[in-house]
Every structure is written in structure tokens, then in C-alpha cells.
Amino acid sequence: MKVREIKEFLGINILRSTIIISMVFLILFLLLIFIKGFSVLSLDFLLKAPKNGMTEGGIFPAIVGTFYLTMLSVIIAFPLGVLSAIFLVEFGKPKWFINIIRTAINTLAGVPSIVYGLFGLAVFVTLFNFKVSILSGALTLSILILPIIINSSEEAIKQVPYNFREAAYGLGASKRQVIIKIVIPAALPNILTGAILSVGRAAGETAPIMFTAATFFTRRLPKSIMNEVMAMPYHIYALMTEGSFPEKHVPIAYGTAIVLLMLVLGINLIAIIIRTKMRRNKKW
Amino acid sequence: MVKNLLITENLNLWFGEDHILKDISINIPEKKVNAIIGPSGCGKSTLLRCFNRMNDLSGARIKGNIVLGGKDIYKEKIDVYDLRMKVGMVFQKPNPFPKSIYENVAFGLKIKGIRNKNLINEKVEQSLKNVWLWDEVKDRLHKNAFDLSGGQQQRMCMARAFAVGPEILLLDEPTSALDPKSTNKIEELIVELKKKITILIVTHNIAQAGRISDFTTFLYLGKLIEFGKTEEIFTVPRDSRTEQYLTGKFG
Amino acid sequence: MKDKMFKYITMLTAILSVVFLFGIIISIFTEGFSVFSKYGFFNFLFGTSWHPTHEPAEMGIFGLIVSSIVVTIGALIVALPLGVGSAIYLSEIANPKLREILKPFIELLASIPSVIYGLFGMAFLAPFIRKVFNLPIGLNAFSASIILGIMVIPIISSISEDAFSSVSKHLKEASYALGANKIETIFRVIFPSAKSGVLTGVLLGFGRAIGETMVVLMVAGGSTAMFKNIFQPVRPMTYAIAAEMGETVVGGMHYSALFGIAIILFIITFISNLLMQMIINKGSN
């Protein structure tokens, strides 16, 4: 009996220590970024362009660039993702065909982001001759987030109870009408949650935009989607590796990191809140 | 004189290999309440779903004829969506859409492509009055339909089917998920509605069939055992299985 | 008519995913092909020296592959016990209130962009490691493994937690009813039935770590020397692609070689992904 009790005591405390260690690591990491980041954060930092070879000034162009890249990629990927999910769930035939598509989506989801970057470089930048531009970067990012949008839309559509569809069919609605008027509106909050999560993902990616959209420095804001842009994640990387004045660059990198972090965490937090609210208010 | 609105001839139905309905031939009279009864799994819901071709959705195979107002609804080139408007259906569990009461009742009209606001308003009001729901909901038409009680939801579902002007209303155990008070109300409503419309009701509540129906169909293991006036079937059943079922020997 | 159209539109969009996947495969194979035909697939794969800009260039990526595997295994050594351990604790031991807070928090952590982990590694951890172990350089395989490990903890933990909490309550009750205590139930009943879910999390973590670019680019150090010890700077595959692509000429041999690396990387992640799908499908049957 004694041995069993000791084992249980040890076991529980070892497991407890794993979560404590994990949390200490992660919280330490967050804390450091927050403390260092907040010390440089100011309104000017957010709203001014960089000056003096990136050693002073703000990151406004990078914020704008990230905004454009993210929005455009979601605008491209969202309709494609939702329509694909509709096909997979509502028209799921023939089986072998669906299996091929599903395998493709799962494979896409696992492709490393740098490979997306190379694909974008070879196809959008070079082959289609879109050059290094917002368009090339957003197209690359949109393929990267497509599997996320498809998967979350699929889950959302599957959750719509069968009896809604049955009731609509019973009233003489066609399949298209059932999907557009009943299924999609009922699934919309969950579909949007997935889309919001994909915004967060697109905003934080660096490798896919390195060769397709991002530039270390431009003073001007982009005039069209054919311009190259600064972007926050790439800005952090570039400041840390290409800067020649580390003592001045590192704080700016921390400042950019805190803005990016708050953006991404804020986006995810919104999604989580919507989801829990939905679950609580759900009547079906 | 009773006119037959709906006729089935040698109706057979399979789901995959399972032979669910076997050689069913009945005549459904117009503007009456027709009950379909029988033990669980006898095919009564499946039979009901033949009349608006809801079984198509689950991939059923059908042989035989179902004639509605002179037209075979399986053979001739009919539009199944039109058919489902002509043959309304109410399900076991109230199944409102997650929309407002108004939007629920107007759904079929909008599907039909009707845009005229006044016409829609009028039909919504009319339909809700038909099911005695108007006075209860007229001040909260734009509230979510899930805020209604179960019985109200079910009556709203009936109004929703009504709005598109059906000739027949199929009721698939419409009170099985409701409390006795709501059940009473719906039973009264059904008796009232038969002045306007033909009603088919599947129920496993024998007493309910006795209370409200004019004709009764008794199914057993996918076969039609007996069809006739309710009072005759309930008092002098011709088949011993009908008698056993009605007296609670099985089911 | 409209209904048919609608169906075909959704079908076309669904097919796009297949098109994109093939687009990726075809583009990296076309661009990477010339390095295979010039150097031979096996020489490219198993050659031990990587000097793409020398005259003549040496294009052997074995050292890069080894470096990738080293930092990935290092990351899993950090993340596996911590991630799975925290998942068990959260799902089976922690009180429900703590779980309510920590579960979304961990999901939130999984969404932090990797470049921020890279920044942390470069600006904080690497100098720290250098001091503690008295090394000439803090940017090395060890630092990269730790940062990658911290990064994948939330992923592994979040997926394993789902696996543990989906083990049927009846099974747990059966075990307790036989007199088993918490730890015995966890290790003899819960863990075995959640095994495939945990494995899925591990494979996902593996895929994330080996495909991760920004962290290794910022923290691994970048030396092309063959791996000898954990405190040495290394150049994993993703590092080479990201760091060198800017210097190449489009269509040149170095450019092609970097796509060749991407092919190998794609194949590795493809296989790990396929394994994962097989485990998931087996689990759902």
C-alpha cells in the first residue's frame, strides 16, 4: 500500500511540474516581449515611418503592409474556402473524389511555410510576373490559409442539425436554397470564427512573404497591389539580422513584436470569445 | 360523397436491401383527417414521406404509383420542389429555423420568389391565424422562433407549411415531443383544419388517432393490414392483428 | 439549372485545393530538377559538403538534413514530456476552473507568430546560454532546439489534451471502481486509449519543428560544418533556403539547389502528414 501511495504522490507531482515548467517558460517569454516592447511603444511608434536607417522613428509602413497583405489574402481565400467546404459536406459524392480533395487539403495544411514562399516566388513572382508585390504575397498567403478556412467551415457546416435541412426541404426548397438560406446563415458565426483565426495566421507569417512581398525598407506607403511592402513579421527579422546598429535596432524589433503579438493575440481572443458566446447562446 | 385526393397502387419501397413498404394500396379521401398507425418500425413514417418525396433524400427505391390529383408524383415530370409546397409536412420534433418567427413563416414564400412585402405580410398573418398563434405572437414577430414554447413552435411549423398554400398536410407524430396541454391544442387545431385541407397524421398514440381521425390506416411490418373509417376500425376491426394492436397486445 | 451551376461552382473551388497542391509540387520539382540532373539525386542528398558559391560549387545537403533532424529531435525532447505531461495534468488532475482558463490560454499561445519566438531566442536566450555554458557563440543547435521546443509545447499539449479528455468516462470509472488510483488510471487506462491522439500531436509537432524557418534562421547560427555537438552552430534545411535565396540568380544552379532542398523538405513533411492521416483514420474506424 505504501509503495502505491508514494507512486501516486510522485506521479501527480511530476505531471504538475511539467505544466508549471511549460507555463514558466511561456510566460517568461511573453513577459520579456511585453516589458521590452512596451518601453518603446508610443503613438509616434505606431504612426510614423522609420528614420535614419531604421534607427529611429516608427513602423507605420509595416503595419499598413501587414494589413494589406492579410486582408487581401483573406478576401481571396474566404469565398474559396467556404464554397469548397459546402461541396465537401453537402455534395460529398463520389467518395473517391472527396477523398482525393481531402487528402490534398490535409497535405496543403502540412506544407512548411518556406515551401509556400518558394512556390510563390516561382509562380507568382517569376512565372506570372507579378514581381515582388502585395499581390504575390497575398496570393501565397491565401493558399496557406485556405486549408484552415476549409476545415473550420466544414466543421461549422456539419454542426448545423439535419432537421433544419429537413424542414426546408419539406417546404419545397431546392438544395441550393437550403444551403444558402438555411445552412450557411446557421453556420456563419462558426465560419467567421475560422476566418478570424486565419487572419491571425496570415498576419504572423514571415517565410511565405520573404521572397514574394516584403522589403526591408520603403519610406512610401504602397500605391497599388503591385508594390512591394514592409510587413511587421519581416521587419522584426530584418532588424535583428540585417541591422548594422544592434543597440538601436533591437528595441525597435521588440516594439514591432509587441504590436504584432497584440494584433495576433487580439484576433485570436476575439475568435475565442465569439466561440464561447456562441456556445452559450446556442439554442440548437 | 367522399372524393379521393391521393391514391397509392402497389407501392413498394426499399432502402438498399431492406424492403420497407410492401404492396401498399390505399385511397386517401379529401378534407378528412387520416391517421396512419402501427407498431414502431412498421414503415408508417416512411409511407408518409413518400407523399412529398422526402424519401428521395435518403436514397430510397420505389416501385408502384402514387397519384395526387390525377398525376403520378413519381412517374410524370413533376417538379419535386413544387410538390413539397403542395404537400406540406410537420415533423416529430418542432424544427424552427434559427430565424425570427416572421422569417420562419415567410420562408416558403421567399423560396417561391415572392417579393411583394404586403402579400408576404398578409400570408404570414393568415397562416399564423390558421394555427391560432397570431394573438400570441403578433407583438413579437421578429423575435427568435426558439423563444416560443415547444407547442407554439410546433404550431408555428404548421403555419410555416401553411403559408405556401398546400392541399395536404403531412404530420409525422407532431405531438410526440409535446406536453399534454400543447398536445390537446394541436389536436383541436387539426380537427378545425380539416375544413380547409386534407390531413395525414402518423401517430403511435392510438387514443389520439381515435379522437381526431376520420379514417385510419393500420400498417404492420411494411404491409397494409387494414384501412377504413376510424369508428369501424376501432369498434369492429376485421383483422386480428389490428385488434391486438389496438388493445395493446403489441407495439 | 441554377442548382446545377451552384453545385459545379462549389466543386470547382474544391478542386482548386488539388490544383494548388499540384502547383506546389510541380513548381518545386521543375525548379529543383536541374540540380538533380547535374549532380545526381544521391550525391545531392548524401553529399556532405555544402559550398554552393564556391568554384566549383559543392552541393551536398546531407549536413543540412542532419542539422534539421538534430534541432527537431532536440525540440521534441523538450516539448514531448512537457507538452504531454501538461495535457494529462490539465485533463485529469487539474480542477475544472484551472482547466477553463489554461486550455484557451494554451490555444492562444499556439497562435504566436514564430518570428517572435525567434526574436526571443536571438535577443535573450542565446546570450544567456552563451554565458551559462561559457560558449564562443550562443546561436547554436541547443538554443534552437529549446526555442523550437517551447514553440511546439502548446501544439502538442493542445492536441493531446483533446485526446485525453475524449477518453470515455465509463472507462475511467471502471478503472477507479476496481480500486486503481489516479496515476494508475492515467498510465494504465487513459494513456493507452489516447495513444493515437497523442501520436497525432507528436507528428504535428514534428512537422511544425522541421518545417519551421524563422526560429532556426534567427537562432541556429548557420554554420555549414557537419554536426558534431549540440553547442555548435548549425544550418538546417529551412535556414539554407531562407538565408541563401536572396543571393541566388533566378534559374541558376544555386537557386535550383535551394528548390531541391524544398523538395526533400516537402517529402519529409508529406510522409509525416500521411502517417498522421493514417493514424486519424484508423482511430475514427
CSV table of C-alpha atoms in Angstrom, one decimal, chain A residues 162-175 177-178 181-182 185-186 283-284, chain B residues 49 52 54 57 81 84-85 87 89 91 95-99 107 110-111 146-147 160-161:
chain,number,residue,atom,x,y,z
A,162,TYR,CA,-30.2,17.8,-40.0
A,163,ASN,CA,-33.7,18.8,-39.0
A,164,PHE,CA,-33.1,22.4,-40.3
A,165,ARG,CA,-32.4,21.0,-43.7
A,166,GLU,CA,-35.3,18.6,-43.5
A,167,ALA,CA,-37.7,21.3,-42.6
A,168,ALA,CA,-36.5,23.4,-45.5
A,169,TYR,CA,-36.8,20.6,-48.0
A,170,GLY,CA,-40.3,19.9,-46.6
A,171,LEU,CA,-41.2,23.4,-47.6
A,172,GLY,CA,-40.2,22.8,-51.2
A,173,ALA,CA,-36.7,24.4,-51.1
A,174,SER,CA,-34.1,23.1,-53.5
A,175,LYS,CA,-30.7,22.0,-52.3
A,177,GLN,CA,-31.8,27.2,-51.4
A,178,VAL,CA,-31.4,25.0,-48.4
A,181,LYS,CA,-30.8,30.3,-46.9
A,182,ILE,CA,-30.6,27.9,-44.0
A,185,PRO,CA,-26.7,31.5,-42.1
A,186,ALA,CA,-26.8,29.0,-39.3
A,283,LYS,CA,-30.4,27.0,-28.8
A,284,TRP,CA,-30.0,24.1,-31.2
B,49,ARG,CA,-42.6,10.6,-46.5
B,52,ASN,CA,-43.8,14.6,-50.6
B,54,MET,CA,-38.8,13.2,-48.7
B,57,LEU,CA,-33.1,12.4,-49.8
B,81,TYR,CA,-40.0,21.3,-55.1
B,84,ARG,CA,-43.3,19.7,-51.5
B,85,MET,CA,-45.1,23.1,-51.4
B,87,VAL,CA,-47.8,18.7,-49.8
B,89,MET,CA,-45.0,18.5,-43.7
B,91,PHE,CA,-42.1,16.8,-38.2
B,95,ASN,CA,-37.8,22.3,-36.1
B,96,PRO,CA,-37.9,26.1,-36.4
B,97,PHE,CA,-35.1,27.7,-38.3
B,98,PRO,CA,-32.8,29.8,-36.2
B,99,LYS,CA,-34.5,32.9,-37.5
B,107,PHE,CA,-39.5,31.2,-45.7
B,110,LYS,CA,-39.5,33.8,-50.3
B,111,ILE,CA,-38.2,30.5,-51.7
B,146,PHE,CA,-36.6,29.4,-30.4
B,147,ASP,CA,-38.1,31.7,-27.7
B,160,ARG,CA,-44.9,27.7,-42.0
B,161,ALA,CA,-46.1,24.8,-44.1
